Amino acid sequence: MTANTQALSDAGVSIWLDDLSRERLNDGSLRQLIEGKNVVGVTTNPTIFASALAKGEAYDEQVEELAAAGADVETAVFEITTADVAEACDLFAPVAAATGGVDGRVSLEVDPRMARDGDKTVAEAARLAEKVGKSNVHIKIPATFEGLDAITKTLAAGISVNVTLIFSLERYRAVINAFMTGLEQAKENGKDLSTIHSVASFFVSRVDTEIDKRLDAVGTDEATALKGKAGLANARLAFQIFEQQFATERWATLADAGANPQRPLWASTGVKDPALPDTLYVTELVTKGVVNTMPEKTLDAAADHAEVTGDTIRGTYDDANATLDAIDKLGISYDDVVKVLEDEGVSKFEVSWGELLETVQNALDGAKAKVGSGAEGTR
């Protein structure tokens, strides 16, 4: 293990990789990250799968089999993505066993086109969980308003959930309520609460990207001084909410029944502004009991030169509130920012899903043409 990633782990941060591909599974590079850089979980999203399918030959054999079976593109995407996640779940099974299922998790997102349709999300979450068939899978559900009830119903069915695309503090409170309501219903349904796990994925760098753009438009020295600070402030205040909500009698009752807390997960931790330190969203969001899911570039930077100085969240809440207040006084609307980010987040994943479908359709067409030309040559 590298000294820096080990220091993060020792400080209570679970390091997850924000990437997955058949190539990573086949060449052993994912296993190497487990063994060498303290990686104890994986998150995926439509963009990651679109990128993985667009390059390399790792999927050719399965695509040819699916084409021969007459699979349509939707079926092919379902089969390909669930196969990758199931294999990754097997790879992380020892980690899951060693941590009681807290880590060793692999996340798979519902079709983002369902993000505004709660009923379809619930049905798709159940379908994905059943297909993967691994106890350490997380089904990712976006934290749209429509997604809140879907989160509750999915947890109530005993399915572990990664709640994704959280940007606002108000929505995060609603996510925690949806989580606890889901566990309460799961208990009523006779589910073993100790087997249900969840994380709440709070996005960080995208907040800075949007707010910094607006600070640049303001253009004053005061505005410039606030650049690169909103994302951390927002995440730190989210952790304050976590501390408050998981210290209530409501939670104590669930914990007594065996429930696991819904851990905060820092997502979107790759730094977008080259003027900022490339490990900013790693070293400045350290505290016990959180997850940081990193793209490999950020993980490599953390392993190489992250300076872990202990807890960098607790005790920062006054400063974080002051930062967001100062931004508000400049006329930048927090509510508008988080709405724009949620809408953009859903839209970007829909675009990536479209790219994934197109890539797989082209691969299916190529496989069918290959079979066809082979048949022609035998006549």
Coordinates of C-alpha atoms in Angstrom, one line a residue:
M1 CA 0.0 0.0 0.0
T2 CA 1.2 3.5 -0.7
A3 CA 1.8 5.6 2.5
N4 CA -0.7 8.3 1.4
T5 CA -3.6 6.0 0.6
Q6 CA -2.9 4.1 3.8
A7 CA -3.0 7.3 5.7
L8 CA -6.4 8.1 4.2
S9 CA -7.7 4.6 5.2
D10 CA -6.2 5.0 8.7
A11 CA -8.1 8.3 9.0
G12 CA -11.4 6.5 8.3
V13 CA -11.8 7.3 4.6
S14 CA -12.9 4.4 2.3
I15 CA -11.2 4.8 -1.1
W16 CA -13.4 3.7 -4.0
L17 CA -12.5 3.9 -7.7
D18 CA -14.8 5.8 -9.9
D19 CA -14.3 3.6 -12.9
L20 CA -14.9 0.0 -14.2
S21 CA -14.3 -1.8 -17.5
R22 CA -13.9 -5.3 -18.7
E23 CA -10.3 -4.5 -19.6
R24 CA -9.6 -3.6 -15.9
L25 CA -11.1 -6.9 -14.8
N26 CA -9.2 -9.0 -17.4
D27 CA -5.8 -7.4 -17.1
G28 CA -5.7 -7.4 -13.3
S29 CA -5.3 -3.7 -12.9
L30 CA -8.3 -3.4 -10.7
R31 CA -6.9 -6.1 -8.4
Q32 CA -3.6 -4.2 -8.3
L33 CA -5.4 -1.1 -7.1
I34 CA -7.0 -3.1 -4.3
E35 CA -3.7 -4.5 -3.3
G36 CA -1.5 -1.4 -3.8
K37 CA -3.7 1.7 -3.3
N38 CA -6.3 0.7 -0.6
V39 CA -9.2 0.7 -3.1
V40 CA -12.1 -1.0 -1.3
G41 CA -15.0 -0.3 -3.8
V42 CA -16.1 0.8 -7.2
T43 CA -18.6 3.2 -8.6
T44 CA -19.9 3.3 -12.2
N45 CA -22.1 5.6 -14.2
P46 CA -23.3 5.7 -17.8
T47 CA -20.3 7.9 -18.8
I48 CA -17.9 5.3 -17.5
F49 CA -19.6 2.4 -19.4
A50 CA -19.9 4.5 -22.6
S51 CA -16.1 5.1 -22.4
A52 CA -15.3 1.5 -21.6
L53 CA -17.4 0.1 -24.5
A54 CA -16.0 2.6 -27.0
K55 CA -12.4 1.3 -26.8
G56 CA -10.6 -2.0 -26.9
E57 CA -11.7 -5.5 -27.8
A58 CA -12.6 -6.8 -24.3
Y59 CA -16.3 -6.9 -25.1
D60 CA -16.1 -8.4 -28.6
E61 CA -16.8 -12.0 -27.6
Q62 CA -19.9 -11.2 -25.5
V63 CA -21.2 -8.8 -28.2
E64 CA -20.9 -11.5 -30.8
E65 CA -22.7 -13.9 -28.6
L66 CA -25.5 -11.4 -28.0
A67 CA -25.7 -10.6 -31.7
A68 CA -26.0 -14.3 -32.6
A69 CA -28.8 -14.6 -30.0
G70 CA -30.7 -11.8 -31.7
A71 CA -30.4 -9.4 -28.7
D72 CA -31.6 -5.9 -29.2
V73 CA -29.4 -3.0 -28.0
E74 CA -31.2 -2.5 -24.7
T75 CA -30.8 -6.1 -23.8
A76 CA -27.2 -6.1 -24.8
V77 CA -26.4 -3.1 -22.6
F78 CA -28.2 -4.7 -19.7
E79 CA -26.2 -7.9 -20.1
I80 CA -22.9 -6.3 -20.6
T81 CA -23.0 -3.9 -17.7
T82 CA -24.4 -6.3 -15.2
A83 CA -21.8 -8.9 -16.2
D84 CA -19.0 -6.4 -15.4
V85 CA -20.5 -5.4 -12.1
A86 CA -21.1 -9.0 -11.1
E87 CA -17.5 -9.9 -11.8
A88 CA -16.3 -6.9 -9.9
C89 CA -18.5 -7.8 -7.0
D90 CA -16.8 -11.2 -6.9
L91 CA -13.4 -9.5 -6.9
F92 CA -14.4 -7.3 -4.0
A93 CA -16.2 -10.1 -2.1
P94 CA -13.3 -10.6 0.4
V95 CA -13.3 -6.9 1.2
A96 CA -17.1 -7.1 1.8
A97 CA -16.7 -10.1 4.0
A98 CA -13.9 -8.5 6.0
T99 CA -15.9 -5.2 6.6
G100 CA -19.3 -6.7 7.2
G101 CA -20.5 -5.4 3.8
V102 CA -19.7 -1.8 4.6
D103 CA -17.0 -1.7 1.9
G104 CA -16.3 -4.1 -1.1
R105 CA -19.3 -2.5 -2.8
V106 CA -19.8 -2.1 -6.6
S107 CA -22.4 0.4 -7.8
L108 CA -24.6 0.1 -10.9
E109 CA -26.9 2.9 -12.0
V110 CA -30.4 2.6 -13.2
D111 CA -31.1 3.9 -16.8
P112 CA -30.8 7.7 -16.4
R113 CA -33.8 8.2 -18.7
M114 CA -35.9 7.0 -15.7
A115 CA -34.5 9.7 -13.3
R116 CA -37.8 11.6 -13.3
D117 CA -40.0 8.4 -13.1
G118 CA -40.0 6.9 -9.7
D119 CA -42.1 3.8 -10.5
K120 CA -39.8 2.8 -13.5
T121 CA -36.8 3.4 -11.3
V122 CA -38.0 1.0 -8.6
A123 CA -38.7 -1.7 -11.2
E124 CA -35.4 -1.2 -12.9
A125 CA -33.5 -1.2 -9.5
A126 CA -35.1 -4.6 -8.6
R127 CA -34.3 -6.0 -12.1
L128 CA -30.6 -4.9 -11.9
A129 CA -30.2 -6.2 -8.4
E130 CA -31.7 -9.6 -9.3
K131 CA -29.6 -9.9 -12.4
V132 CA -26.3 -9.1 -10.7
G133 CA -27.2 -11.4 -7.9
K134 CA -24.5 -10.3 -5.5
S135 CA -24.9 -9.1 -1.9
N136 CA -22.3 -6.4 -2.3
V137 CA -23.9 -4.6 -5.2
H138 CA -25.2 -1.0 -4.8
I139 CA -28.0 0.1 -7.1
K140 CA -27.5 3.8 -7.9
I141 CA -30.6 6.0 -7.9
P142 CA -30.4 9.7 -8.7
A143 CA -31.6 12.1 -5.9
T144 CA -34.1 13.8 -8.0
F145 CA -37.4 14.8 -6.3
E146 CA -39.0 11.8 -8.1
G147 CA -36.2 9.6 -7.0
L148 CA -36.8 10.0 -3.3
D149 CA -39.8 7.7 -3.1
A150 CA -37.9 5.2 -5.4
I151 CA -35.0 5.2 -2.9
T152 CA -37.4 4.5 0.0
K153 CA -39.2 1.7 -1.9
T154 CA -36.0 0.1 -3.1
L155 CA -34.5 0.0 0.4
A156 CA -37.8 -1.3 1.8
A157 CA -37.4 -4.3 -0.6
G158 CA -34.0 -5.0 1.0
I159 CA -31.9 -3.7 -1.9
S160 CA -28.8 -1.7 -1.0
V161 CA -28.7 1.8 -2.6
N162 CA -26.1 4.4 -3.7
V163 CA -28.0 7.7 -3.9
T164 CA -26.3 9.7 -6.5
L165 CA -26.4 13.3 -7.9
I166 CA -26.8 15.1 -4.6
F167 CA -25.9 18.8 -4.8
S168 CA -28.0 20.7 -2.3
L169 CA -28.2 20.5 1.5
E170 CA -32.0 20.6 1.5
R171 CA -32.1 17.6 -0.9
Y172 CA -29.6 15.8 1.2
R173 CA -31.9 16.1 4.2
A174 CA -34.7 14.7 2.1
V175 CA -32.4 11.8 1.0
I176 CA -31.6 10.9 4.7
N177 CA -35.3 10.9 5.4
A178 CA -36.0 8.7 2.4
F179 CA -33.3 6.3 3.6
M180 CA -34.6 6.1 7.1
T181 CA -38.2 5.7 5.9
G182 CA -37.0 2.9 3.6
L183 CA -35.3 1.1 6.5
E184 CA -38.4 1.5 8.7
Q185 CA -40.5 -0.1 5.9
A186 CA -37.9 -2.8 5.4
K187 CA -38.2 -3.6 9.1
E188 CA -42.0 -3.9 8.8
N189 CA -41.4 -6.1 5.7
G190 CA -39.4 -8.5 7.9
K191 CA -36.0 -7.6 6.2
D192 CA -32.7 -8.1 8.1
L193 CA -31.6 -4.4 8.3
S194 CA -28.0 -5.5 8.9
T195 CA -27.8 -6.7 5.3
I196 CA -28.9 -3.4 3.8
H197 CA -26.3 -0.8 3.0
S198 CA -26.4 2.7 1.5
V199 CA -24.2 5.7 0.6
A200 CA -25.3 9.2 -0.3
S201 CA -23.1 10.6 -3.1
F202 CA -22.6 14.3 -2.6
F203 CA -21.0 15.9 -5.7
V204 CA -18.1 18.3 -5.0
S205 CA -16.1 19.7 -8.0
R206 CA -19.2 20.4 -10.1
V207 CA -20.3 22.9 -7.4
D208 CA -17.1 24.8 -7.8
T209 CA -17.3 24.7 -11.6
E210 CA -20.7 26.3 -11.6
I211 CA -20.2 28.8 -8.8
D212 CA -16.7 29.8 -9.9
K213 CA -18.1 30.6 -13.4
R214 CA -20.5 32.9 -11.7
L215 CA -17.8 34.4 -9.5
D216 CA -15.8 35.2 -12.6
A217 CA -18.8 37.0 -14.0
V218 CA -19.0 39.1 -10.9
G219 CA -15.3 39.9 -11.4
T220 CA -14.4 41.6 -8.1
D221 CA -11.5 40.8 -5.9
E222 CA -13.9 39.5 -3.3
A223 CA -15.5 37.2 -5.8
T224 CA -12.1 35.9 -7.0
A225 CA -11.0 35.2 -3.4
L226 CA -14.0 32.8 -3.1
K227 CA -13.1 30.7 -6.1
G228 CA -12.5 27.0 -5.3
K229 CA -14.2 27.2 -1.9
A230 CA -17.8 26.5 -2.4
G231 CA -17.5 22.8 -3.2
L232 CA -15.7 22.0 0.1
A233 CA -18.0 24.3 2.1
N234 CA -21.1 22.6 0.7
A235 CA -19.7 19.1 1.4
R236 CA -18.6 20.0 4.9
L237 CA -22.0 21.3 5.7
A238 CA -23.5 18.1 4.3
F239 CA -21.4 16.1 6.8
Q240 CA -22.7 18.4 9.6
I241 CA -26.2 17.3 8.5
F242 CA -25.1 13.7 8.6
E243 CA -23.9 14.1 12.2
Q244 CA -27.1 15.7 13.2
Q245 CA -29.5 13.3 11.6
F246 CA -27.7 10.2 12.7
A247 CA -27.7 11.4 16.3
T248 CA -31.5 11.4 16.5
E249 CA -33.8 9.0 18.4
R250 CA -35.3 7.9 15.1
W251 CA -31.9 6.7 13.9
A252 CA -31.1 5.1 17.3
T253 CA -34.2 3.0 17.0
L254 CA -33.1 1.7 13.6
A255 CA -29.5 1.2 14.8
D256 CA -30.8 -0.9 17.7
A257 CA -32.6 -3.0 15.0
G258 CA -29.3 -3.6 13.3
A259 CA -29.3 -0.9 10.7
N260 CA -26.1 0.5 9.1
P261 CA -25.8 4.3 8.7
Q262 CA -25.9 5.8 5.2
R263 CA -22.4 7.0 4.8
P264 CA -21.6 10.2 3.0
L265 CA -19.7 9.6 -0.3
W266 CA -17.7 12.4 -1.9
A267 CA -18.2 12.1 -5.7
S268 CA -17.0 14.3 -8.5
T269 CA -13.6 14.6 -6.8
G270 CA -11.5 15.1 -9.9
V271 CA -10.3 18.8 -9.9
K272 CA -11.6 20.6 -12.9
D273 CA -9.7 23.9 -12.4
P274 CA -5.9 23.4 -13.0
A275 CA -5.3 26.4 -10.7
L276 CA -6.4 24.2 -7.7
P277 CA -4.4 21.4 -6.1
D278 CA -5.2 18.1 -7.8
T279 CA -5.8 16.4 -4.4
L280 CA -8.0 19.2 -3.1
Y281 CA -11.2 17.2 -2.8
V282 CA -9.3 14.3 -1.1
T283 CA -7.1 16.0 1.5
E284 CA -9.7 18.6 2.5
L285 CA -12.6 16.1 3.0
V286 CA -11.1 13.7 5.5
T287 CA -13.0 12.4 8.4
K288 CA -13.9 9.0 9.8
G289 CA -16.8 7.2 8.2
V290 CA -16.9 8.7 4.7
V291 CA -16.2 7.3 1.2
N292 CA -14.2 9.2 -1.4
T293 CA -14.7 7.8 -4.9
M294 CA -11.9 8.9 -7.2
P295 CA -11.2 8.7 -10.9
E296 CA -7.8 7.0 -11.4
K297 CA -6.0 10.2 -12.2
T298 CA -7.1 11.6 -8.8
L299 CA -6.2 8.3 -7.1
D300 CA -2.8 8.4 -8.6
A301 CA -2.2 12.0 -7.5
A302 CA -3.4 11.1 -3.9
A303 CA -1.1 8.1 -3.8
D304 CA 1.8 10.2 -5.0
H305 CA 1.6 13.4 -3.0
A306 CA -1.6 13.8 -0.9
E307 CA -0.7 15.2 2.5
V308 CA -3.2 13.7 5.0
T309 CA -3.2 15.9 8.0
G310 CA -6.0 14.4 10.0
D311 CA -9.7 15.4 10.1
T312 CA -10.4 18.3 7.8
I313 CA -14.2 18.4 8.2
R314 CA -15.2 18.5 11.8
G315 CA -14.8 22.0 13.2
T316 CA -15.1 23.8 9.9
Y317 CA -18.8 24.4 9.8
D318 CA -18.7 28.1 10.8
D319 CA -16.2 28.8 8.1
A320 CA -18.2 26.8 5.6
N321 CA -21.4 28.7 6.3
A322 CA -19.5 32.0 6.1
T323 CA -18.2 31.0 2.6
L324 CA -21.7 30.2 1.3
D325 CA -23.1 33.4 2.9
A326 CA -20.4 35.5 1.2
I327 CA -21.2 33.9 -2.2
D328 CA -24.9 34.6 -1.6
K329 CA -24.2 38.3 -0.8
L330 CA -22.6 38.6 -4.2
G331 CA -26.0 37.8 -5.8
I332 CA -25.2 34.2 -6.7
S333 CA -28.3 32.0 -5.9
Y334 CA -27.5 28.7 -4.2
D335 CA -30.9 27.4 -5.1
D336 CA -30.4 28.2 -8.7
V337 CA -26.9 26.7 -8.8
V338 CA -28.0 23.3 -7.3
K339 CA -31.0 23.2 -9.6
V340 CA -28.8 23.8 -12.7
L341 CA -26.4 21.1 -11.5
E342 CA -29.1 18.5 -10.9
D343 CA -30.6 19.2 -14.3
E344 CA -27.2 19.1 -16.0
G345 CA -26.2 15.9 -14.1
V346 CA -29.3 14.0 -15.3
S347 CA -28.9 15.4 -18.8
K348 CA -25.2 14.5 -19.1
F349 CA -25.9 10.9 -18.0
E350 CA -28.8 10.7 -20.5
V351 CA -26.4 11.8 -23.3
S352 CA -23.8 9.2 -22.1
W353 CA -26.5 6.6 -22.1
G354 CA -27.3 7.5 -25.7
E355 CA -23.6 7.2 -26.6
L356 CA -23.5 3.8 -24.9
L357 CA -26.5 2.6 -26.8
E358 CA -25.1 3.8 -30.1
T359 CA -21.7 2.2 -29.4
V360 CA -23.3 -1.1 -28.5
Q361 CA -25.7 -0.9 -31.5
N362 CA -22.7 -0.4 -33.8
A363 CA -20.9 -3.3 -32.2
L364 CA -23.9 -5.5 -32.7
D365 CA -24.3 -4.5 -36.3
G366 CA -20.6 -5.2 -36.8
A367 CA -20.9 -8.6 -35.3
K368 CA -23.9 -9.5 -37.4
A369 CA -22.1 -8.3 -40.5
K370 CA -19.1 -10.4 -39.6
V371 CA -21.3 -13.5 -39.2
G372 CA -23.1 -12.7 -42.4
S373 CA -19.9 -12.3 -44.4
G374 CA -18.6 -15.6 -43.0
A375 CA -21.8 -17.3 -44.0
E376 CA -21.5 -15.8 -47.5
G377 CA -18.0 -17.2 -47.8
T378 CA -19.1 -20.7 -47.2
R379 CA -21.6 -20.8 -50.0

